[in-house]
Short mmCIF file of C-alpha atoms and ligand atoms in Angstrom, two decimals:
data_model
loop_
_atom_site.label_atom_id
_atom_site.label_comp_id
_atom_site.label_asym_id
_atom_site.label_seq_id
_atom_site.Cartn_x
_atom_site.Cartn_y
_atom_site.Cartn_z
CA UNK A 1376 13.60 104.91 46.03
CA UNK A 1377 16.86 103.77 48.09
CA UNK A 1378 16.30 101.26 50.61
CA UNK A 1379 18.02 97.98 52.18
CA UNK A 1380 16.77 94.99 53.71
CA UNK A 1381 18.59 93.60 56.64
CA UNK A 1382 18.17 91.38 59.84
CA UNK A 1383 15.69 92.74 62.57
CA UNK A 1384 16.37 92.28 66.08
CA UNK A 1385 15.19 93.38 69.64
CA UNK A 1386 16.40 96.83 69.07
CA UNK A 1387 13.59 97.42 66.33
CA UNK A 1388 10.91 96.88 69.00
CA UNK A 1389 9.51 100.40 68.95
CA UNK A 1390 9.81 100.62 65.25
CA UNK A 1391 8.01 97.72 64.62
CA UNK A 1392 5.33 98.37 67.12
CA UNK A 1393 4.42 101.54 65.20
CA UNK A 1394 4.66 100.20 61.93
CA UNK A 1395 2.30 97.52 63.04
CA UNK A 1396 -0.43 99.92 64.37
CA UNK A 1397 -0.41 101.60 60.97
CA UNK A 1398 -0.06 98.70 58.77
CA UNK A 1399 -2.53 96.36 60.55
CA UNK A 1400 -5.09 98.55 62.17
CA UNK A 1401 -7.50 96.12 63.65
CA UNK A 1402 -5.22 93.04 63.12
CA UNK A 1403 -2.18 94.43 65.00
CA UNK A 1404 -0.48 92.09 66.92
CA UNK A 1405 0.00 92.65 70.89
CA UNK A 1406 3.12 93.79 71.79
CA UNK A 1407 4.45 90.51 73.33
CA UNK A 1408 3.81 88.85 69.97
CA UNK A 1409 6.09 91.33 68.27
CA UNK A 1410 8.86 90.89 70.96
CA UNK A 1411 8.51 87.06 70.60
CA UNK A 1412 8.92 87.35 66.50
CA UNK A 1413 11.92 89.65 66.99
CA UNK A 1414 13.64 87.72 69.69
CA UNK A 1415 12.79 83.72 69.82
CA UNK A 1416 14.89 81.41 67.79
CA UNK A 1417 13.52 79.67 64.74
CA UNK A 1418 12.24 82.90 63.03
CA UNK A 1419 13.45 84.86 60.09
CA UNK A 1420 13.10 88.54 60.63
CA UNK A 1421 13.83 91.15 58.21
CA UNK A 1422 13.17 94.78 57.99
CA UNK A 1423 13.27 97.37 54.96
CA UNK A 1424 15.16 100.63 55.78
CA UNK A 1425 15.00 104.00 54.05
CA UNK A 1426 16.76 107.17 55.39
CA UNK A 1427 17.27 105.18 58.56
CA UNK A 1428 13.51 104.46 59.06
CA UNK A 1429 11.99 100.99 59.15
CA UNK A 1430 9.34 101.11 56.18
CA UNK A 1431 8.52 97.30 55.98
CA UNK A 1432 8.93 94.03 57.91
CA UNK A 1433 8.46 90.44 57.16
CA UNK A 1434 8.84 87.57 59.55
CA UNK A 1435 8.77 83.56 58.90
CA UNK A 1436 9.04 80.45 60.69
CA UNK A 1437 9.82 77.22 60.08
CA UNK A 1438 7.07 74.34 61.44
CA UNK A 1439 8.52 71.18 61.24
CA UNK A 1440 4.96 69.56 62.26
CA UNK A 1441 3.65 70.72 58.90
CA UNK A 1442 6.92 70.46 56.93
CA UNK A 1443 6.61 74.31 55.94
CA UNK A 1444 7.95 77.80 56.30
CA UNK A 1445 5.29 79.99 57.30
CA UNK A 1446 5.40 83.77 56.44
CA UNK A 1447 3.78 84.74 59.68
CA UNK A 1448 3.69 88.58 58.89
CA UNK A 1449 4.55 91.04 56.16
CA UNK A 1450 3.76 94.97 55.99
CA UNK A 1451 4.87 97.88 54.48
CA UNK A 1452 4.05 101.69 55.33
CA UNK A 1453 1.34 102.75 53.13
CA UNK A 1454 3.26 105.77 51.65
CA UNK A 1455 5.88 103.40 50.40
CA UNK A 1456 3.87 100.74 48.56
CA UNK A 1457 3.88 99.68 44.89
CA UNK A 1458 7.58 100.26 44.86
CA UNK A 1459 8.48 96.37 45.27
CA UNK A 1460 9.35 96.60 49.00
CA UNK A 1461 6.69 93.96 49.86
CA UNK A 1462 7.80 91.82 47.01
CA UNK A 1463 11.50 92.13 48.18
CA UNK A 1464 10.74 91.12 51.72
CA UNK A 1465 8.66 88.12 51.01
CA UNK A 1466 11.34 86.38 48.20
CA UNK A 1467 14.19 87.02 50.86
CA UNK A 1468 12.06 85.75 53.67
CA UNK A 1469 11.26 82.77 51.47
CA UNK A 1470 14.88 82.02 50.79
CA UNK A 1471 16.15 82.22 54.27
CA UNK A 1472 13.26 80.06 55.54
CA UNK A 1473 15.11 77.40 53.53
CA UNK A 1474 11.90 75.22 53.19
CA UNK A 1475 10.57 73.96 49.65
CA UNK A 1476 7.04 74.71 51.22
CA UNK A 1477 6.02 78.00 51.88
CA UNK A 1478 2.47 78.91 53.49
CA UNK A 1479 0.82 81.79 54.86
CA UNK A 1480 -2.60 83.13 55.69
CA UNK A 1481 -4.43 86.12 54.26
CA UNK A 1482 -7.89 88.02 54.72
CA UNK A 1483 -10.11 86.88 52.21
CA UNK A 1484 -10.71 90.52 51.17
CA UNK A 1485 -7.14 91.84 51.20
CA UNK A 1486 -6.84 91.99 47.40
CA UNK A 1487 -3.48 93.93 47.39
CA UNK A 1488 -1.84 91.15 49.42
CA UNK A 1489 -3.71 88.54 47.40
CA UNK A 1490 -2.38 90.17 44.20
CA UNK A 1491 1.15 89.97 45.53
CA UNK A 1492 0.94 86.60 46.74
CA UNK A 1493 -0.74 85.34 43.25
CA UNK A 1494 2.09 87.23 41.39
CA UNK A 1495 4.35 85.24 43.50
CA UNK A 1496 2.92 81.53 42.54
CA UNK A 1497 0.74 81.16 45.81
CA UNK A 1498 -2.32 79.11 45.21
CA UNK A 1499 -5.09 78.34 48.12
CA UNK A 1500 -4.27 75.56 50.05
CA UNK A 1501 -7.29 75.77 52.42
CA UNK A 1502 -9.78 78.21 54.33
CA UNK A 1503 -10.06 78.74 57.95
CA UNK A 1504 -13.57 79.80 58.74
CA UNK A 1505 -13.94 82.85 60.94
CA UNK A 1506 -10.48 83.19 61.49
CA UNK A 1507 -9.89 87.01 62.01
CA UNK A 1508 -11.57 89.79 63.98
CA UNK A 1509 -14.91 90.48 62.71
CA UNK A 1510 -15.58 86.81 61.46
CA UNK A 1511 -13.51 86.92 58.16
CA UNK A 1512 -12.28 83.86 56.80
CA UNK A 1513 -8.58 83.25 55.98
CA UNK A 1514 -7.16 81.87 53.14
CA UNK A 1515 -4.43 79.74 53.35
CA UNK A 1516 -1.86 80.04 50.54
CA UNK A 1517 0.75 77.73 49.54
CA UNK A 1518 3.90 78.07 47.12
CA UNK A 1519 6.24 75.34 46.41
CA UNK A 1520 9.63 76.53 45.43
CA UNK A 1521 11.66 75.00 42.62
CA UNK A 1522 14.09 72.65 43.71
C1 LIG B 717 0.58 93.79 50.89
C2 LIG B 717 1.59 94.67 51.09
C3 LIG B 717 2.82 94.15 51.88
C4 LIG B 717 2.34 94.70 49.48
O1 LIG B 717 3.56 95.79 49.77
P1 LIG B 717 3.95 96.45 48.71
O2 LIG B 717 5.33 96.87 48.58
O3 LIG B 717 2.80 97.49 48.18
O4 LIG B 717 3.90 95.68 47.47
P2 LIG B 717 4.92 95.45 46.02
O5 LIG B 717 5.02 97.05 45.59
O6 LIG B 717 6.07 94.55 45.95
O7 LIG B 717 3.71 95.04 44.98
C5 LIG B 717 4.32 93.97 44.40
C6 LIG B 717 2.89 93.42 43.48
O8 LIG B 717 1.91 93.04 44.03
C7 LIG B 717 0.85 93.41 43.38
N1 LIG B 717 0.04 94.59 44.37
C8 LIG B 717 0.54 95.15 45.45
N2 LIG B 717 -0.28 96.09 46.02
C9 LIG B 717 -1.38 95.98 45.24
C10 LIG B 717 -2.62 96.81 45.15
N3 LIG B 717 -2.86 97.79 46.11
N4 LIG B 717 -3.46 96.84 44.11
C11 LIG B 717 -3.08 95.69 43.08
N5 LIG B 717 -2.00 94.98 43.14
C12 LIG B 717 -1.02 95.08 44.00
C13 LIG B 717 1.09 94.11 42.13
O9 LIG B 717 1.05 92.90 41.07
C14 LIG B 717 2.56 94.56 42.69
O10 LIG B 717 3.37 94.92 41.63
P3 LIG B 717 3.30 96.20 40.59
O11 LIG B 717 3.17 97.14 41.48
O12 LIG B 717 4.35 96.11 39.71
O13 LIG B 717 1.92 95.98 39.75
C15 LIG B 717 1.12 95.87 51.51
O14 LIG B 717 0.13 96.45 50.64
C16 LIG B 717 0.43 95.96 52.98
O15 LIG B 717 1.50 96.22 53.73
N6 LIG B 717 -0.43 95.74 53.14
C17 LIG B 717 -1.14 95.83 54.56
C18 LIG B 717 -0.64 94.76 55.34
C19 LIG B 717 -1.13 93.42 54.55
O16 LIG B 717 -2.11 93.31 54.24
N7 LIG B 717 -0.26 92.45 54.78
C20 LIG B 717 -0.38 91.05 54.22
C21 LIG B 717 -1.18 90.13 55.19
S1 LIG B 717 -1.28 88.72 54.56
#
């Protein structure tokens, strides 16, 4: 499958809004948060595009307070999964965050994402109890990038 990864911006708002609803369902961010991630300084935002359509998105933020870059969202449309797009988005976002320490959080039951993150070298850093809608815990994962 041919796709490219490129920077995203405010013009991608509608595409991201639609993608978010399909990919995250009950966990979809409100529109304002999507606008923030697409426009505020300090975020890395990348989209995967195939045939002119957004098929995946990742965003990351450097949080100096805890000395880590955080992957704040990562999603790929269902019909484009298991083709390496999620992995490629994650890697590029990690690189552009320019931080030795990368963190993210994920539902405990989200096995596809957990498999991807484990394969990429993430380990459990801590648990946030009752974090998601419905009361599910979040696992906070961490990866230390080689120097
Ligand atoms: C998690 C997600 C981004 C993965 O995207 P993807 O493009 O399918 O991922 P990749 O094709 O790059 O997968 C890389 C590896 O991750 C693992 N993996 C990904 N999906 C998997 C699944 N459903 N079952 C088992 N392993 C899986 C595999 O090791 C895979 O390598 P392989 O296909 O060679 O076996 C995608 O499933 C998604 O958008 N899920 C819904 C949103 C979400 O949960 N985001 C993460 C929130 S923290």
